Amino acid sequence: MRSLALGFFCLLCCNAARPERRRPKPIPAKGQNDTIIKNNTAENACKAMPLDFVFVIDSSRSIQPKDYEKVKTFIVNLLQFLDVGPNATRVGLLQYGSVVQPEFSLNSYTTKAEVEEAVRNMTHLATGTMTGLAIQYTMEVALTEEQGARPMSLQIPRIAVIVTDGRPQDTVEEIAAQAKQAGIQIFAIGVGRVEMNTLKAIGSEPHSEHVHLVANFSQIETLTSVFKSKLCGGSDMCEVVEHQCQHICVSSPASYRCKCRKGFTLNPDGKTCKADDTCAVVDHGCDHICVNLAEGYECGCRPGYELTIDLKKCNRIDFCDLGNHGCEHNCVSLPGSYICSCMKGYILNSDGKTCSKIDHCADGNHGCEQEFMNTETSCVCKCSNGYTLRSDGKTCKKVDPCADGTHGCEQESVSTGDSCVCRCRKGFTLRPDGKTCRKVDPCADGTHGCEQESVSTGDSCVCRCRKGFTLRPDGKTCRKTDHCADGNHGCEQESMNTDDSCVCKCRAGYTLRADGKTCQSVDLCQTLDHGCQHLCVSTADSYICKCYEGFLLAGDGKRCEKPGCHDGVMDLVFVIDGSKSLGAANFERVKQWVNSIVDSLDISRTGTHVGLIQFSTKVHTEFPLGRHRTAQDVKRAVAQMQYMGRGSMTGSALRHMFQFGFSEKEGARSNIPRVCVVFTDGRSQDDVSEWATKAKNAGVTIYALGVGKAIEQELREIASEPAEMHLYYAEDFEKMGEITKKLKSRICNDKPADENMCRCESLIVFQNQVTEKLKDLAQSNILLLLFAPFPPQW
């Protein structure tokens, strides 16, 4: 079957906060105008092949309630032609408007009666027309094995019937093409003002079988008989089309696919087949060559080799073993033949078979002084008795009695006529054994007269002094060495003589520098309990305390305080989007941005507390308000946060924030302002308004920050009123300075009283710090987190 894939990215339904499978609810009986085909009529029975079948129903506001009921009747009628069951046809259904609402999945029900009841209990959404979103959901969720679709290897057709009555509010061409390419067969049914080009972009080929358009919902039931023939196998597509399958054609509803016989694989063109390369996929064990056969493989050998009895390994063919080579000495096998060779000292005769001994001395060119001898490989010289061959290998010399190395002399030997005698080098004397030597020690007799130490040097004995002493001119006595006496020590303050050198030292209140010469004043900051909260700076004879940038030194000269309002504390919870559309690299930049905001806050036990929630398909509290009491601890926790990279369930995240983020259990304080910053980069897969409203009614101030594909309506539903003070969108920074001034004026406009000024100034400082950090990120070409108010056209 040449199926084309459809699919979806699901923003999920408005009830995503309750993900449990919805159960059908009883509703009153339908009116007289509904026409339903009964299950027990004989003409409805048909032999239908197993299918994974999903209805995709337009539930937009343009469909009237009576027409919506006709669509439900049409679905129930189509069900009569399906053999519903776990091992037969599985049925799922979703309807869509501005969002996608799955009614039941392929594995929800196992009987036709259950499916019919679920269809009758559906309720009209009456919102927009996001057809492309519905197709993407069908491909990525509804027709997957997780939702009950059977594995592609089982060759069970995956069918989607899409019913729509108007122009989609999003694009459908690209996502429909992806769905069909993924193997999904799509039937497109249009009602009323739907453009035929849109239906053809959605439906599978051939369009004559998969695309249908009726004038109104009253005529949709005329398609029942059309689908009966398709679902009941009325037409064998392999018999009515030129399928061009090389081996086998397999029909499916309104389509077909090609298969190959055993031992062959379907080519990418979906038509032709190629023989399987058995040698490439099995452990054939062939020593040389593996040859594919129609029903397997066989081993072969290279030229000059033959296959052994195991039909795997190859042995070289030994032509010498045939016994007819005629070689006198040796036979050497070659690939396809052999040659004769002779043993060492022999040469092969011209017949190529027999051998003759080589006489290397015959030509008289050996050059030997005394005698010569023929060997297997050459002519060598010899000497007469009493002589030995010199190193030139030609001439002879008289034998040296010491030459054989058996004299046993420790140092030197001397030939004297017919004998070899030992002798010692200078400074040594021969021992009585006539072989070994001992050193001559001029100091040994004790007459040297040295005051401290004596050393034998060759033929004499000299005096020397111990470390820290110098030999006097008499060469015998010693005096203590003064290394500082020459005045070349270079010490800035004081010097001190030691045994082997002159070292520098400093006066009290100073310490020696690394150069070992100059002195510096003692760093009192390193030696005293100075009590400085931030920085201690040493002076010439004392120290002073200093503060980090953004802080002022208190009156006690020790502590550091933030300028401005000191009572403006808050409980602040970040709700951060970790969906896959963000990307791992941009998620790291979001973490850096959060930490830059943390740097602008007075985080302490009595100051601002910070918590953080990350959301994707799931929601996770990375750390609650009550966990960290310093900015450093908060930043470390943010840096360790792991990227989720799944869907985007913003509504679930808001529910989690409302129910848990500001609870006493998680560290929220009473009578402290509660602020929430929500960041998202795209459309939510569930409803955001319910839990955002509950949080704002409970006193939480919410800032909604959007980027890229974030939806304006969702951001407005999330943000506190007025939206101009609490809603930002990523566009540019050209007017950020002016925006910051307006924001300060709007926050403080209705709170002139003194008791509100601290809270107002704290929020202004927070907003200004956010703006400055965003400017820094923009200058680094970071495309994420570009927060600016929505332009007027929004």
XYZ file of N, CA, C and O in Angstrom, residues 115-234:
480
model
N -17.976 1.957 20.935
C -17.575 3.055 20.057
C -18.789 3.896 19.677
O -18.745 5.133 19.708
N -19.910 3.244 19.332
C -21.114 3.986 18.950
C -21.592 4.878 20.092
O -21.969 6.038 19.883
N -21.572 4.349 21.307
C -22.034 5.154 22.448
C -21.122 6.364 22.656
O -21.599 7.471 22.929
N -19.797 6.153 22.498
C -18.854 7.263 22.664
C -19.081 8.340 21.606
O -18.993 9.537 21.881
N -19.409 7.937 20.364
C -19.682 8.903 19.298
C -20.927 9.707 19.621
O -20.964 10.937 19.488
N -21.977 9.020 20.058
C -23.237 9.737 20.369
C -23.065 10.726 21.517
O -23.773 11.721 21.604
N -22.150 10.473 22.435
C -21.966 11.331 23.613
C -21.010 12.489 23.361
O -20.730 13.271 24.279
N -20.484 12.636 22.156
C -19.574 13.761 21.872
C -20.313 15.096 21.991
O -21.488 15.192 21.655
N -19.597 16.137 22.419
C -20.159 17.490 22.507
C -19.412 18.416 21.560
O -18.207 18.274 21.338
N -20.128 19.378 21.036
C -19.623 20.297 20.025
C -18.620 21.280 20.654
O -18.919 21.911 21.663
N -17.413 21.470 20.020
C -16.423 22.422 20.541
C -16.787 23.860 20.188
O -16.625 24.767 20.996
N -17.225 24.077 18.930
C -17.668 25.396 18.460
C -16.578 26.451 18.610
O -16.785 27.512 19.174
N -15.338 26.131 18.114
C -14.251 27.132 18.128
C -13.719 27.293 16.721
O -14.494 27.248 15.765
N -12.404 27.470 16.516
C -11.804 27.733 15.211
C -11.695 26.485 14.353
O -12.323 25.457 14.615
N -10.814 26.565 13.303
C -10.657 25.439 12.365
C -9.172 25.196 12.133
O -8.611 25.657 11.145
N -8.491 24.502 13.047
C -7.059 24.218 12.939
C -6.869 22.821 12.348
O -6.509 21.864 13.044
N -7.156 22.692 11.031
C -7.096 21.370 10.380
C -5.673 20.823 10.353
O -5.450 19.638 10.578
N -4.675 21.687 10.042
C -3.285 21.219 10.013
C -2.848 20.682 11.357
O -2.138 19.671 11.445
N -3.283 21.353 12.431
C -2.946 20.884 13.780
C -3.547 19.507 14.044
O -2.912 18.631 14.640
N -4.777 19.276 13.562
C -5.436 17.980 13.750
C -4.716 16.875 12.980
O -4.556 15.755 13.468
N -4.261 17.182 11.750
C -3.529 16.174 10.967
C -2.218 15.823 11.657
O -1.820 14.661 11.736
N -1.541 16.847 12.187
C -0.270 16.588 12.877
C -0.490 15.723 14.116
O 0.285 14.811 14.394
N -1.561 15.984 14.864
C -1.863 15.153 16.044
C -2.152 13.718 15.622
O -1.735 12.760 16.279
N -2.892 13.566 14.519
C -3.215 12.209 14.041
C -1.951 11.427 13.735
O -1.824 10.256 14.081
N -0.970 12.094 13.077
C 0.273 11.412 12.699
C 1.143 11.125 13.909
O 1.660 10.012 14.048
N 1.324 12.099 14.804
C 2.299 11.972 15.882
C 1.733 11.321 17.133
O 2.491 10.874 17.989
N 0.402 11.247 17.257
C -0.171 10.687 18.485
C -1.202 9.605 18.175
O -1.046 8.444 18.551
N -2.284 9.979 17.482
C -3.439 9.084 17.357
C -3.103 7.768 16.670
O -3.574 6.708 17.076
N -2.267 7.810 15.617
C -1.933 6.582 14.866
C -0.526 6.111 15.210
O 0.297 5.842 14.335
N -0.218 6.037 16.522
C 1.060 5.499 16.983
C 0.807 4.254 17.821
O -0.312 4.024 18.307
N 1.833 3.447 17.993
C 1.697 2.216 18.778
C 1.331 2.523 20.221
O 0.628 1.747 20.868
N 1.775 3.691 20.751
C 1.430 4.048 22.128
C -0.075 4.245 22.295
O -0.624 4.015 23.377
N -0.754 4.675 21.234
C -2.191 4.915 21.286
C -2.998 3.731 20.765
O -4.211 3.831 20.619
N -2.318 2.609 20.455
C -3.047 1.406 20.072
C -2.853 0.947 18.647
O -3.349 -0.119 18.265
N -2.143 1.734 17.798
C -1.889 1.281 16.421
C -0.921 0.098 16.447
O -0.022 0.048 17.278
N -1.151 -0.838 15.538
C -0.294 -2.015 15.499
C 0.987 -1.727 14.712
O 1.011 -0.808 13.877
N 2.079 -2.481 14.985
C 3.371 -2.199 14.339
C 3.257 -2.192 12.828
O 2.482 -2.955 12.237
N 4.050 -1.322 12.185
C 4.029 -1.217 10.726
C 4.404 -2.539 10.074
O 3.961 -2.840 8.960
N 5.227 -3.348 10.763
C 5.672 -4.624 10.193
C 4.505 -5.584 9.959
O 4.619 -6.509 9.151
N 3.363 -5.397 10.632
C 2.215 -6.278 10.456
C 1.407 -5.927 9.199
O 0.450 -6.631 8.866
N 1.741 -4.834 8.528
C 1.105 -4.447 7.261
C -0.388 -4.160 7.410
O -1.178 -4.384 6.485
N -0.824 -3.715 8.599
C -2.234 -3.362 8.804
C -2.429 -1.901 8.385
O -1.760 -1.010 8.908
N -3.320 -1.619 7.418
C -3.474 -0.245 6.926
C -3.844 0.731 8.046
O -4.639 0.403 8.929
N -3.239 1.906 7.984
C -3.577 2.989 8.907
C -4.402 4.012 8.137
O -3.913 4.637 7.183
N -5.681 4.177 8.550
C -6.662 4.968 7.802
C -7.085 6.171 8.646
O -7.307 6.043 9.853
N -7.200 7.352 7.991
C -7.755 8.538 8.649
C -8.837 9.120 7.747
O -8.592 9.345 6.563
N -10.052 9.334 8.310
C -11.145 9.977 7.577
C -11.326 11.371 8.169
O -11.668 11.515 9.350
N -11.046 12.417 7.378
C -11.090 13.805 7.856
C -12.324 14.485 7.280
O -12.513 14.515 6.051
N -13.173 15.019 8.151
C -14.398 15.724 7.748
C -14.228 17.191 8.112
O -13.941 17.514 9.269
N -14.409 18.120 7.140
C -14.263 19.548 7.412
C -15.280 20.320 6.594
O -15.713 19.871 5.520
N -15.663 21.517 7.089
C -16.694 22.297 6.387
C -16.198 23.675 5.977
O -16.991 24.500 5.540
N -14.900 23.965 6.111
C -14.471 25.317 5.774
C -12.976 25.406 5.552
O -12.249 24.415 5.595
N -12.508 26.640 5.316
C -11.097 26.907 5.060
C -10.291 26.733 6.365
O -10.666 27.289 7.390
N -9.183 25.985 6.337
C -8.373 25.843 7.553
C -7.752 27.182 7.956
O -7.427 28.017 7.108
N -7.586 27.372 9.262
C -6.934 28.583 9.764
C -5.421 28.407 9.853
O -4.720 29.317 10.307
N -4.911 27.253 9.475
C -3.478 27.003 9.417
C -3.175 26.261 8.118
O -4.071 25.931 7.351
N -1.897 26.034 7.825
C -1.511 25.361 6.590
C -1.635 23.853 6.750
O -1.372 23.305 7.813
N -2.063 23.190 5.639
C -2.268 21.743 5.689
C -1.389 20.987 4.707
O -1.174 19.788 4.881
N -0.895 21.655 3.639
C -0.211 20.931 2.557
C 1.003 20.161 3.072
O 1.138 18.949 2.841
N 1.906 20.852 3.781
C 3.161 20.205 4.192
C 2.919 19.082 5.190
O 3.455 17.984 5.058
N 2.086 19.319 6.206
C 1.885 18.290 7.241
C 1.099 17.113 6.680
O 1.332 15.958 7.053
N 0.161 17.360 5.743
C -0.565 16.250 5.120
C 0.378 15.398 4.287
O 0.288 14.163 4.277
N 1.314 16.046 3.574
C 2.292 15.288 2.780
C 3.167 14.423 3.681
O 3.473 13.277 3.368
N 3.563 14.957 4.834
C 4.367 14.173 5.780
C 3.582 12.968 6.281
O 4.120 11.869 6.426
N 2.298 13.175 6.578
C 1.470 12.081 7.094
C 1.334 10.972 6.065
O 1.454 9.789 6.385
N 1.093 11.345 4.800
C 0.953 10.330 3.753
C 2.278 9.620 3.500
O 2.324 8.416 3.257
N 3.388 10.368 3.575
C 4.696 9.751 3.407
C 4.993 8.767 4.521
O 5.723 7.791 4.329
N 4.432 8.992 5.712
C 4.639 8.094 6.851
C 3.766 6.845 6.769
O 3.825 6.003 7.672
N 2.936 6.696 5.736
C 2.174 5.466 5.546
C 0.721 5.558 5.952
O 0.062 4.531 6.133
N 0.178 6.754 6.123
C -1.226 6.917 6.518
C -2.059 7.193 5.265
O -1.746 8.082 4.479
N -3.139 6.429 5.086
C -4.063 6.606 3.967
C -5.181 7.547 4.407
O -5.900 7.268 5.363
N -5.330 8.689 3.718
C -6.237 9.751 4.164
C -7.412 9.878 3.204
O -7.225 10.023 1.992
N -8.642 9.812 3.769
C -9.859 10.135 3.039
C -10.297 11.531 3.478
O -10.481 11.786 4.680
N -10.445 12.475 2.533
C -10.832 13.849 2.841
C -12.270 14.077 2.393
O -12.597 13.908 1.211
N -13.158 14.451 3.328
C -14.574 14.714 3.040
C -14.835 16.185 3.313
O -14.668 16.654 4.453
N -15.222 16.939 2.283
C -15.535 18.347 2.434
C -17.030 18.593 2.338
O -17.736 17.947 1.553
N -17.502 19.544 3.154
C -18.926 19.884 3.157
C -19.059 21.383 2.897
O -18.447 22.193 3.596
N -19.861 21.743 1.894
C -20.191 23.138 1.656
C -19.067 23.907 0.972
O -18.648 23.582 -0.135
N -18.510 24.925 1.641
C -17.613 25.896 1.018
C -16.141 25.509 1.074
O -15.267 26.345 0.921
N -15.851 24.256 1.234
C -14.453 23.823 1.246
C -13.904 23.853 -0.172
O -14.555 23.400 -1.110
N -12.670 24.381 -0.353
C -12.049 24.401 -1.664
C -11.547 23.009 -2.026
O -10.949 22.318 -1.187
N -11.762 22.618 -3.306
C -11.341 21.284 -3.743
C -9.822 21.131 -3.667
O -9.312 20.062 -3.352
N -9.083 22.228 -3.942
C -7.613 22.145 -3.863
C -7.150 21.813 -2.446
O -6.165 21.092 -2.254
N -7.856 22.328 -1.455
C -7.516 22.007 -0.062
C -7.767 20.535 0.218
O -6.947 19.845 0.856
N -8.915 20.000 -0.255
C -9.214 18.580 -0.037
C -8.194 17.692 -0.731
O -7.761 16.666 -0.186
N -7.750 18.079 -1.948
C -6.768 17.267 -2.657
C -5.417 17.303 -1.959
O -4.682 16.320 -1.986
N -5.091 18.446 -1.352
C -3.835 18.518 -0.601
C -3.865 17.594 0.607
O -2.836 17.063 1.029
N -5.080 17.374 1.169
C -5.208 16.523 2.357
C -5.284 15.057 1.965
O -4.607 14.208 2.544
N -6.122 14.702 0.955
C -6.412 13.303 0.630
C -5.285 12.598 -0.093
O -4.422 13.212 -0.719
N -5.293 11.256 -0.010
C -4.293 10.422 -0.669
C -4.600 10.288 -2.152
O -5.706 10.592 -2.625
N -3.593 9.833 -2.901
C -3.785 9.498 -4.311
C -4.348 8.065 -4.417
O -4.011 7.217 -3.578
N -5.173 7.702 -5.428
C -5.745 8.659 -6.388
C -6.868 9.475 -5.751
O -7.631 8.966 -4.931
N -6.986 10.744 -6.131
C -7.985 11.621 -5.518
C -9.408 11.155 -5.821
O -10.327 11.432 -5.035
N -9.592 10.465 -6.927
C -10.930 9.990 -7.254
C -11.455 9.009 -6.214
O -12.668 8.862 -6.042
N -10.551 8.342 -5.514
C -10.953 7.366 -4.498
C -10.936 7.950 -3.086
O -11.594 7.420 -2.189
N -10.200 9.020 -2.872
C -9.962 9.491 -1.505
C -10.529 10.877 -1.209
O -10.505 11.301 -0.059
N -10.996 11.632 -2.188
C -11.468 13.002 -1.972
C -12.941 13.085 -2.370
O -13.312 12.690 -3.493
N -13.803 13.582 -1.447
C -15.248 13.677 -1.701
C -15.749 15.034 -1.204
O -15.354 15.497 -0.132
N -16.634 15.677 -1.963
C -17.198 16.980 -1.612
C -18.709 16.915 -1.804
O -19.201 16.508 -2.860
N -19.453 17.303 -0.752
C -20.918 17.370 -0.830
C -21.357 18.796 -0.532
O -20.638 19.564 0.124
N -22.558 19.135 -0.983
C -23.024 20.520 -0.899
C -23.359 20.918 0.533
O -23.133 22.058 0.944
N -23.924 20.017 1.329
C -24.318 20.355 2.692
C -24.315 19.085 3.532
O -24.102 17.979 3.026
N -24.580 19.255 4.819
C -24.508 18.125 5.748
C -25.661 17.139 5.527
O -25.561 15.984 5.940
N -26.737 17.597 4.903
C -27.827 16.668 4.619
C -27.412 15.631 3.581
O -27.959 14.532 3.526
N -26.448 15.995 2.724
C -26.005 15.074 1.683
C -24.859 14.175 2.121
O -24.422 13.315 1.350
N -24.305 14.372 3.316
C -23.133 13.595 3.721
C -23.460 12.115 3.832
O -22.615 11.256 3.635
N -24.762 11.810 4.122
C -25.125 10.398 4.256
C -25.102 9.681 2.911
O -25.074 8.444 2.856
N -25.071 10.466 1.794
C -24.972 9.809 0.483
C -23.625 9.134 0.295
O -23.463 8.302 -0.603
N -22.637 9.515 1.123
C -21.304 8.916 1.010
C -21.219 7.576 1.721
O -20.181 6.903 1.646
N -22.282 7.203 2.435
C -22.234 5.955 3.200
C -22.003 4.762 2.295
O -21.155 3.890 2.565
N -22.757 4.703 1.188
C -22.600 3.561 0.278
C -21.231 3.557 -0.379
O -20.662 2.506 -0.662
N -20.690 4.784 -0.642
C -19.357 4.876 -1.244
C -18.319 4.246 -0.326
O -17.481 3.446 -0.744
N -18.398 4.571 0.960
C -17.422 4.048 1.914
C -17.672 2.578 2.208
O -16.749 1.859 2.590
N -18.914 2.134 2.043
C -19.168 0.705 2.233
C -18.358 -0.115 1.244
O -17.736 -1.120 1.597
N -18.356 0.311 -0.021
C -17.601 -0.443 -1.032
C -16.113 -0.411 -0.761
O -15.406 -1.383 -1.004
N -15.628 0.709 -0.217
C -14.201 0.804 0.081
C -13.839 -0.066 1.279
O -12.839 -0.812 1.259
N -14.632 0.032 2.364
C -14.307 -0.658 3.609
C -14.598 -2.136 3.536
O -14.013 -2.926 4.277
N -15.515 -2.541 2.687
C -15.860 -3.960 2.594
C -15.061 -4.672 1.508
O -15.352 -5.814 1.148
N -14.098 -3.994 0.923
C -13.264 -4.648 -0.073
C -13.990 -4.877 -1.368
O -13.760 -5.884 -2.040
N -14.914 -3.997 -1.748
C -15.695 -4.194 -2.964
C -14.839 -4.167 -4.221
O -15.134 -4.838 -5.198
